[in-house]
Amino acid sequence: MSIIEDVREIIASHGKLPVDVATLADDADLYAAGLSSFASVQLMLALEERFDIEFPETMLNRKTFASIGAISSAVAELAPQERVA
Amino acid sequence: MNALGSALATTLCERMRRVATIAAAHAEAVDSEARFPREAVEAMRNERLLGCQIPVDLGGEGATVAQIAELCAILGQACASAAMIFAMHHIKASSLVSHSEGDDWHRGFMARVASEQLLLGSATTEGGIGGNLRNSICAIEVEGDTCRLQKDATVISYGLDADAILITSRAHPQAASSDQVMTVFLKDQYTLEQTHVWDTLGMRGTCSDGFLFKGEAPARQILPRPFAEIAAQSMLAHAHILWSAVWYGIAADAFARAQAFVRAAARRTPDQAPPGALRLAEASTLLQGVKASIVAAVEKYEEARQDEDKLSSMSFAVAINNLKIASSQTILAIINHCMLICGILGYKNGTPYSLGRHLRDAHSAQLMISNDRILGNTSTMLLVHKQDTSLFG
Ligand SMILES: Cc1cc2nc3c(=O)[nH]c(=O)nc-3n(C[C@H](O)[C@H](O)[C@H](O)COP(=O)(O)OP(=O)(O)OC[C@H]3O[C@@H](n4cnc5c(N)ncnc54)[C@H](O)[C@@H]3O)c2cc1C
């Protein structure tokens, strides 16, 4: 499974969005779609668990979680290579 | 030199001290009658202090958050309600100054705030939502060039005396509850139907009645940036810093009264330390802690403003939340110490050592956006954010 599909799945189960994630483009604004700051933290925790990563302080901001694409590139940057392959 | 010229020539603090003298003279009446501190607000206008934060090129003085915090602390020592009004006005002004630079309508409005000394009110709190200001039920409706909004605004301080209200809502009728905008409505663009009366323990002069707000205005009066950004990047920081400055002022005046009490006792029996002296020393430690937290937060904010990533980081949000929690709790401990020092003369109204109003006003601090809510937000962030354990980092 690609990172982006994994990320979509995790958003669907932890993002608490009022809309169906499948209807969102990779670059759609997740905050406009209803992502709350609380849900973004839960999302972060779920991503850390799934990919065995830890978001560094510099990534803990709104920008990192602004879209499915932004989250996926953050994860790709942090995930150990073997898991990405 | 004309009156305006001479007002601008003196420093901001001198001008605020003159306002504070007037505010102090009416503070008891404002409190007991729960009325708008009109003398103090008129004095702010006469001293041109409502426009001091507006950029110089728009007719203001470009006052910094540190300068405005100092002004809040000065006025907080005289009349907490008037000081909180001044703080809330400047919190609203900060949203305009920080987020509508390139926008013609808002630039013109800022120029009017400075030239006409307009008083800005705030309507974030909503029936069914409470202090959860990052969510709205109501939605603004844009039709052509016009926007319309109706909001069950359960708390709007000085709603009837404001010249304009900055109000939050969902960005459109289909928007998620957290997808919000803030809009400026001028006094002749809205009606307020009173729904709640502000008859409270303290902060009685803020006249924070509840209203059904109904407004219609040109759609360009909607602030150009999403409210999420405004809240995270300037509003929360300004609010927690300026509120804390007002609260510091309340505690500092209580401290001054307790110190006067101890000194009077010491003069009567110079060879014996008065019983309240030790407790005064303790209060001094606590007061210094509040002051240091505010100063540190202002420094952190000024630094973060140079770098958008820092400004929207969790470490900044946690630090700014901590300021509010710490100052709102500590001022109660300080004023309580002062009350114990002054005894019955502190408990009674109408003595030089009276502290009842201070204590009542100070009790609003923990509720003004409930500390529990703020602690809840911070605790969520601490699940992923690692506290910076360095001393100067
Ligand atoms: C002097 C003063 C002036 C004000 N002026 C204005 C103004 O001009 N405009 C404006 O819009 N508002 C204003 N407010 C309102 C203020 O900003 C808050 O919105 C309001 O105090 C919150 O009201 P609440 O306690 O009823 O609601 P809530 O925030 O709902 O809190 C109620 C209680 O429920 C608990 N609670 C609820 N949700 C949570 C949660 N998620 N986590 C933990 N605990 C929770 C809290 O313990 C709290 O005690 C003013 C308040 C004061 C004190």
mmCIF file of N, CA and C and ligand atoms in Angstrom, chain B residues 81 84 88 92 120-126 128-133 151 153-159 166 168 198 200 202-204 206-209 243 247 361 363-377, ligand 1:
data_model
loop_
_atom_site.group_PDB
_atom_site.id
_atom_site.type_symbol
_atom_site.label_atom_id
_atom_site.label_comp_id
_atom_site.label_asym_id
_atom_site.label_seq_id
_atom_site.Cartn_x
_atom_site.Cartn_y
_atom_site.Cartn_z
ATOM 1 N N SER B 81 -12.442 46.907 35.018
ATOM 2 C CA SER B 81 -13.411 46.837 33.915
ATOM 3 C C SER B 81 -12.963 47.716 32.749
ATOM 4 N N MET B 84 -10.040 46.108 31.065
ATOM 5 C CA MET B 84 -10.401 44.945 30.241
ATOM 6 C C MET B 84 -11.049 45.408 28.933
ATOM 7 N N MET B 88 -9.649 44.392 25.384
ATOM 8 C CA MET B 88 -10.458 43.686 24.378
ATOM 9 C C MET B 88 -10.498 44.470 23.064
ATOM 10 N N LYS B 92 -9.026 43.076 19.375
ATOM 11 C CA LYS B 92 -9.719 43.130 18.075
ATOM 12 C C LYS B 92 -8.882 43.913 17.073
ATOM 13 N N LEU B 120 -13.912 48.997 19.380
ATOM 14 C CA LEU B 120 -14.221 47.717 18.743
ATOM 15 C C LEU B 120 -14.664 46.679 19.766
ATOM 16 N N GLY B 121 -15.799 46.035 19.483
ATOM 17 C CA GLY B 121 -16.301 44.966 20.345
ATOM 18 C C GLY B 121 -16.051 43.609 19.715
ATOM 19 N N SER B 122 -16.292 42.555 20.493
ATOM 20 C CA SER B 122 -15.977 41.204 20.049
ATOM 21 C C SER B 122 -17.147 40.269 20.300
ATOM 22 N N ALA B 123 -17.475 39.433 19.329
ATOM 23 C CA ALA B 123 -18.512 38.422 19.526
ATOM 24 C C ALA B 123 -18.006 37.082 19.000
ATOM 25 N N THR B 124 -17.313 36.348 19.870
ATOM 26 C CA THR B 124 -16.882 34.993 19.530
ATOM 27 C C THR B 124 -17.779 33.975 20.235
ATOM 28 N N THR B 125 -18.108 34.249 21.504
ATOM 29 C CA THR B 125 -18.919 33.316 22.293
ATOM 30 C C THR B 125 -20.304 33.167 21.664
ATOM 31 N N GLU B 126 -20.794 31.918 21.633
ATOM 32 C CA GLU B 126 -22.085 31.665 20.998
ATOM 33 C C GLU B 126 -22.895 30.682 21.840
ATOM 34 N N GLY B 128 -24.700 27.559 22.888
ATOM 35 C CA GLY B 128 -24.515 26.182 22.431
ATOM 36 C C GLY B 128 -23.067 25.824 22.191
ATOM 37 N N ILE B 129 -22.174 26.840 22.236
ATOM 38 C CA ILE B 129 -20.753 26.600 21.956
ATOM 39 C C ILE B 129 -19.905 27.068 23.142
ATOM 40 N N GLY B 130 -20.374 28.102 23.821
ATOM 41 C CA GLY B 130 -19.641 28.653 24.962
ATOM 42 C C GLY B 130 -18.324 29.252 24.527
ATOM 43 N N GLY B 131 -17.288 28.962 25.297
ATOM 44 C CA GLY B 131 -15.990 29.571 25.034
ATOM 45 C C GLY B 131 -15.149 28.799 24.026
ATOM 46 N N ASN B 132 -15.730 27.829 23.334
ATOM 47 C CA ASN B 132 -14.991 27.046 22.349
ATOM 48 C C ASN B 132 -14.862 27.844 21.061
ATOM 49 N N LEU B 133 -14.019 28.881 21.110
ATOM 50 C CA LEU B 133 -14.097 29.894 20.055
ATOM 51 C C LEU B 133 -13.649 29.442 18.681
ATOM 52 N N LYS B 151 -26.451 35.790 14.886
ATOM 53 C CA LYS B 151 -25.706 34.996 15.864
ATOM 54 C C LYS B 151 -26.313 35.160 17.243
ATOM 55 N N ALA B 153 -25.281 35.583 20.290
ATOM 56 C CA ALA B 153 -24.027 35.971 20.947
ATOM 57 C C ALA B 153 -24.311 36.179 22.435
ATOM 58 N N THR B 154 -23.953 35.171 23.223
ATOM 59 C CA THR B 154 -24.378 35.190 24.628
ATOM 60 C C THR B 154 -23.569 36.138 25.501
ATOM 61 N N VAL B 155 -22.411 36.564 25.011
ATOM 62 C CA VAL B 155 -21.595 37.534 25.749
ATOM 63 C C VAL B 155 -20.958 38.500 24.751
ATOM 64 N N ILE B 156 -21.412 39.763 24.749
ATOM 65 C CA ILE B 156 -20.678 40.785 23.975
ATOM 66 C C ILE B 156 -20.416 41.939 24.929
ATOM 67 N N SER B 157 -19.174 42.078 25.352
ATOM 68 C CA SER B 157 -18.835 43.170 26.261
ATOM 69 C C SER B 157 -19.111 44.506 25.576
ATOM 70 N N TYR B 158 -19.580 45.466 26.373
ATOM 71 C CA TYR B 158 -19.935 46.820 25.902
ATOM 72 C C TYR B 158 -20.587 46.808 24.522
ATOM 73 N N GLY B 159 -21.417 45.760 24.278
ATOM 74 C CA GLY B 159 -22.058 45.622 22.967
ATOM 75 C C GLY B 159 -22.774 46.888 22.546
ATOM 76 N N LEU B 166 -16.502 42.887 15.816
ATOM 77 C CA LEU B 166 -15.834 41.860 15.014
ATOM 78 C C LEU B 166 -16.395 40.524 15.491
ATOM 79 N N THR B 168 -17.323 36.254 14.808
ATOM 80 C CA THR B 168 -16.934 35.021 14.120
ATOM 81 C C THR B 168 -18.165 34.220 13.710
ATOM 82 N N TRP B 198 -25.867 41.233 32.189
ATOM 83 C CA TRP B 198 -24.566 41.036 32.839
ATOM 84 C C TRP B 198 -24.627 41.572 34.270
ATOM 85 N N THR B 200 -23.064 40.438 37.456
ATOM 86 C CA THR B 200 -22.067 39.430 37.806
ATOM 87 C C THR B 200 -21.374 39.736 39.125
ATOM 88 N N GLY B 202 -18.032 40.079 39.477
ATOM 89 C CA GLY B 202 -17.013 41.109 39.245
ATOM 90 C C GLY B 202 -16.981 41.503 37.779
ATOM 91 N N MET B 203 -16.002 42.316 37.417
ATOM 92 C CA MET B 203 -15.901 42.850 36.053
ATOM 93 C C MET B 203 -17.266 43.379 35.613
ATOM 94 N N ARG B 204 -17.916 44.066 36.545
ATOM 95 C CA ARG B 204 -19.297 44.459 36.306
ATOM 96 C C ARG B 204 -19.419 45.565 35.253
ATOM 97 N N THR B 206 -17.777 45.816 32.455
ATOM 98 C CA THR B 206 -17.585 45.449 31.046
ATOM 99 C C THR B 206 -18.932 45.331 30.329
ATOM 100 N N CYS B 207 -20.018 45.284 31.121
ATOM 101 C CA CYS B 207 -21.372 45.252 30.552
ATOM 102 C C CYS B 207 -21.455 44.212 29.439
ATOM 103 N N SER B 208 -21.086 42.983 29.775
ATOM 104 C CA SER B 208 -20.988 41.926 28.760
ATOM 105 C C SER B 208 -22.326 41.201 28.591
ATOM 106 N N ASP B 209 -23.349 41.963 28.230
ATOM 107 C CA ASP B 209 -24.685 41.404 28.056
ATOM 108 C C ASP B 209 -24.714 40.428 26.881
ATOM 109 N N TRP B 243 -4.851 40.299 28.496
ATOM 110 C CA TRP B 243 -5.653 39.939 29.681
ATOM 111 C C TRP B 243 -4.737 39.820 30.895
ATOM 112 N N TRP B 247 -4.852 41.666 34.516
ATOM 113 C CA TRP B 247 -4.905 40.924 35.787
ATOM 114 C C TRP B 247 -3.705 41.258 36.660
ATOM 115 N N ASP B 361 -13.246 41.006 40.766
ATOM 116 C CA ASP B 361 -12.812 41.175 39.369
ATOM 117 C C ASP B 361 -11.856 40.050 38.969
ATOM 118 N N HIS B 363 -11.668 37.069 39.952
ATOM 119 C CA HIS B 363 -12.279 35.753 39.776
ATOM 120 C C HIS B 363 -12.780 35.502 38.353
ATOM 121 N N SER B 364 -12.906 36.547 37.544
ATOM 122 C CA SER B 364 -13.347 36.341 36.162
ATOM 123 C C SER B 364 -12.246 35.692 35.319
ATOM 124 N N ALA B 365 -11.002 35.830 35.777
ATOM 125 C CA ALA B 365 -9.862 35.441 34.930
ATOM 126 C C ALA B 365 -9.891 33.954 34.555
ATOM 127 N N GLN B 366 -10.236 33.120 35.522
ATOM 128 C CA GLN B 366 -10.214 31.672 35.242
ATOM 129 C C GLN B 366 -11.343 31.247 34.305
ATOM 130 N N LEU B 367 -12.402 32.088 34.239
ATOM 131 C CA LEU B 367 -13.577 31.732 33.435
ATOM 132 C C LEU B 367 -13.537 32.315 32.040
ATOM 133 N N MET B 368 -12.695 33.327 31.866
ATOM 134 C CA MET B 368 -12.670 34.056 30.600
ATOM 135 C C MET B 368 -11.938 33.175 29.592
ATOM 136 N N ILE B 369 -12.700 32.383 28.859
ATOM 137 C CA ILE B 369 -12.266 31.142 28.217
ATOM 138 C C ILE B 369 -11.767 30.247 29.354
ATOM 139 N N SER B 370 -12.655 29.359 29.739
ATOM 140 C CA SER B 370 -12.442 28.503 30.901
ATOM 141 C C SER B 370 -11.049 27.872 30.933
ATOM 142 N N ASN B 371 -10.398 27.971 32.093
ATOM 143 C CA ASN B 371 -9.083 27.341 32.224
ATOM 144 C C ASN B 371 -9.140 25.852 31.899
ATOM 145 N N ASP B 372 -10.251 25.209 32.244
ATOM 146 C CA ASP B 372 -10.377 23.773 31.944
ATOM 147 C C ASP B 372 -10.284 23.516 30.440
ATOM 148 N N ARG B 373 -10.938 24.379 29.674
ATOM 149 C CA ARG B 373 -10.873 24.262 28.214
ATOM 150 C C ARG B 373 -9.441 24.434 27.724
ATOM 151 N N ILE B 374 -8.770 25.454 28.255
ATOM 152 C CA ILE B 374 -7.406 25.740 27.800
ATOM 153 C C ILE B 374 -6.468 24.610 28.211
ATOM 154 N N LEU B 375 -6.636 24.126 29.440
ATOM 155 C CA LEU B 375 -5.818 22.987 29.887
ATOM 156 C C LEU B 375 -6.096 21.763 29.021
ATOM 157 N N GLY B 376 -7.357 21.603 28.614
ATOM 158 C CA GLY B 376 -7.716 20.488 27.733
ATOM 159 C C GLY B 376 -6.957 20.577 26.426
ATOM 160 N N ASN B 377 -6.904 21.795 25.842
ATOM 161 C CA ASN B 377 -6.164 21.975 24.580
ATOM 162 C C ASN B 377 -4.685 21.694 24.771
HETATM 163 C C1 LIG C 1 -15.201 39.847 31.722
HETATM 164 C C2 LIG C 1 -15.575 38.997 30.542
HETATM 165 C C3 LIG C 1 -15.789 39.589 29.320
HETATM 166 C C4 LIG C 1 -16.128 38.828 28.206
HETATM 167 N N1 LIG C 1 -16.322 39.453 27.011
HETATM 168 C C5 LIG C 1 -16.641 38.738 25.917
HETATM 169 C C6 LIG C 1 -16.865 39.388 24.665
HETATM 170 O O1 LIG C 1 -16.785 40.609 24.547
HETATM 171 N N2 LIG C 1 -17.190 38.630 23.590
HETATM 172 C C7 LIG C 1 -17.268 37.279 23.673
HETATM 173 O O2 LIG C 1 -17.531 36.663 22.663
HETATM 174 N N3 LIG C 1 -17.080 36.626 24.838
HETATM 175 C C8 LIG C 1 -16.770 37.331 25.972
HETATM 176 N N4 LIG C 1 -16.587 36.686 27.181
HETATM 177 C C9 LIG C 1 -16.868 35.251 27.235
HETATM 178 C C10 LIG C 1 -15.613 34.404 27.351
HETATM 179 O O3 LIG C 1 -14.723 34.759 26.402
HETATM 180 C C11 LIG C 1 -15.975 32.924 27.311
HETATM 181 O O4 LIG C 1 -16.501 32.599 26.090
HETATM 182 C C12 LIG C 1 -16.953 32.573 28.349
HETATM 183 O O5 LIG C 1 -16.479 33.044 29.576
HETATM 184 C C13 LIG C 1 -17.157 31.092 28.417
HETATM 185 O O6 LIG C 1 -18.452 30.877 28.948
HETATM 186 P P1 LIG C 1 -18.918 29.569 29.702
HETATM 187 O O7 LIG C 1 -18.085 29.410 30.902
HETATM 188 O O8 LIG C 1 -20.371 29.692 29.866
HETATM 189 O O9 LIG C 1 -18.777 28.434 28.656
HETATM 190 P P2 LIG C 1 -17.883 27.182 28.409
HETATM 191 O O10 LIG C 1 -16.638 27.539 27.730
HETATM 192 O O11 LIG C 1 -18.767 26.261 27.680
HETATM 193 O O12 LIG C 1 -17.534 26.564 29.817
HETATM 194 C C14 LIG C 1 -18.486 26.146 30.774
HETATM 195 C C15 LIG C 1 -17.880 25.188 31.763
HETATM 196 O O13 LIG C 1 -17.820 23.928 31.164
HETATM 197 C C16 LIG C 1 -16.558 23.339 31.280
HETATM 198 N N5 LIG C 1 -16.128 22.917 29.933
HETATM 199 C C17 LIG C 1 -16.841 23.040 28.807
HETATM 200 N N6 LIG C 1 -16.199 22.519 27.765
HETATM 201 C C18 LIG C 1 -15.040 22.046 28.203
HETATM 202 C C19 LIG C 1 -13.930 21.397 27.583
HETATM 203 N N7 LIG C 1 -13.900 21.131 26.283
HETATM 204 N N8 LIG C 1 -12.903 21.072 28.356
HETATM 205 C C20 LIG C 1 -12.922 21.331 29.667
HETATM 206 N N9 LIG C 1 -13.938 21.940 30.302
HETATM 207 C C21 LIG C 1 -14.985 22.310 29.593
HETATM 208 C C22 LIG C 1 -15.637 24.355 31.884
HETATM 209 O O14 LIG C 1 -15.148 23.839 33.083
HETATM 210 C C23 LIG C 1 -16.475 25.570 32.151
HETATM 211 O O15 LIG C 1 -16.439 25.927 33.493
HETATM 212 C C24 LIG C 1 -16.260 37.421 28.323
HETATM 213 C C25 LIG C 1 -16.025 36.813 29.559
HETATM 214 C C26 LIG C 1 -15.698 37.573 30.665
HETATM 215 C C27 LIG C 1 -15.448 36.901 31.979
#
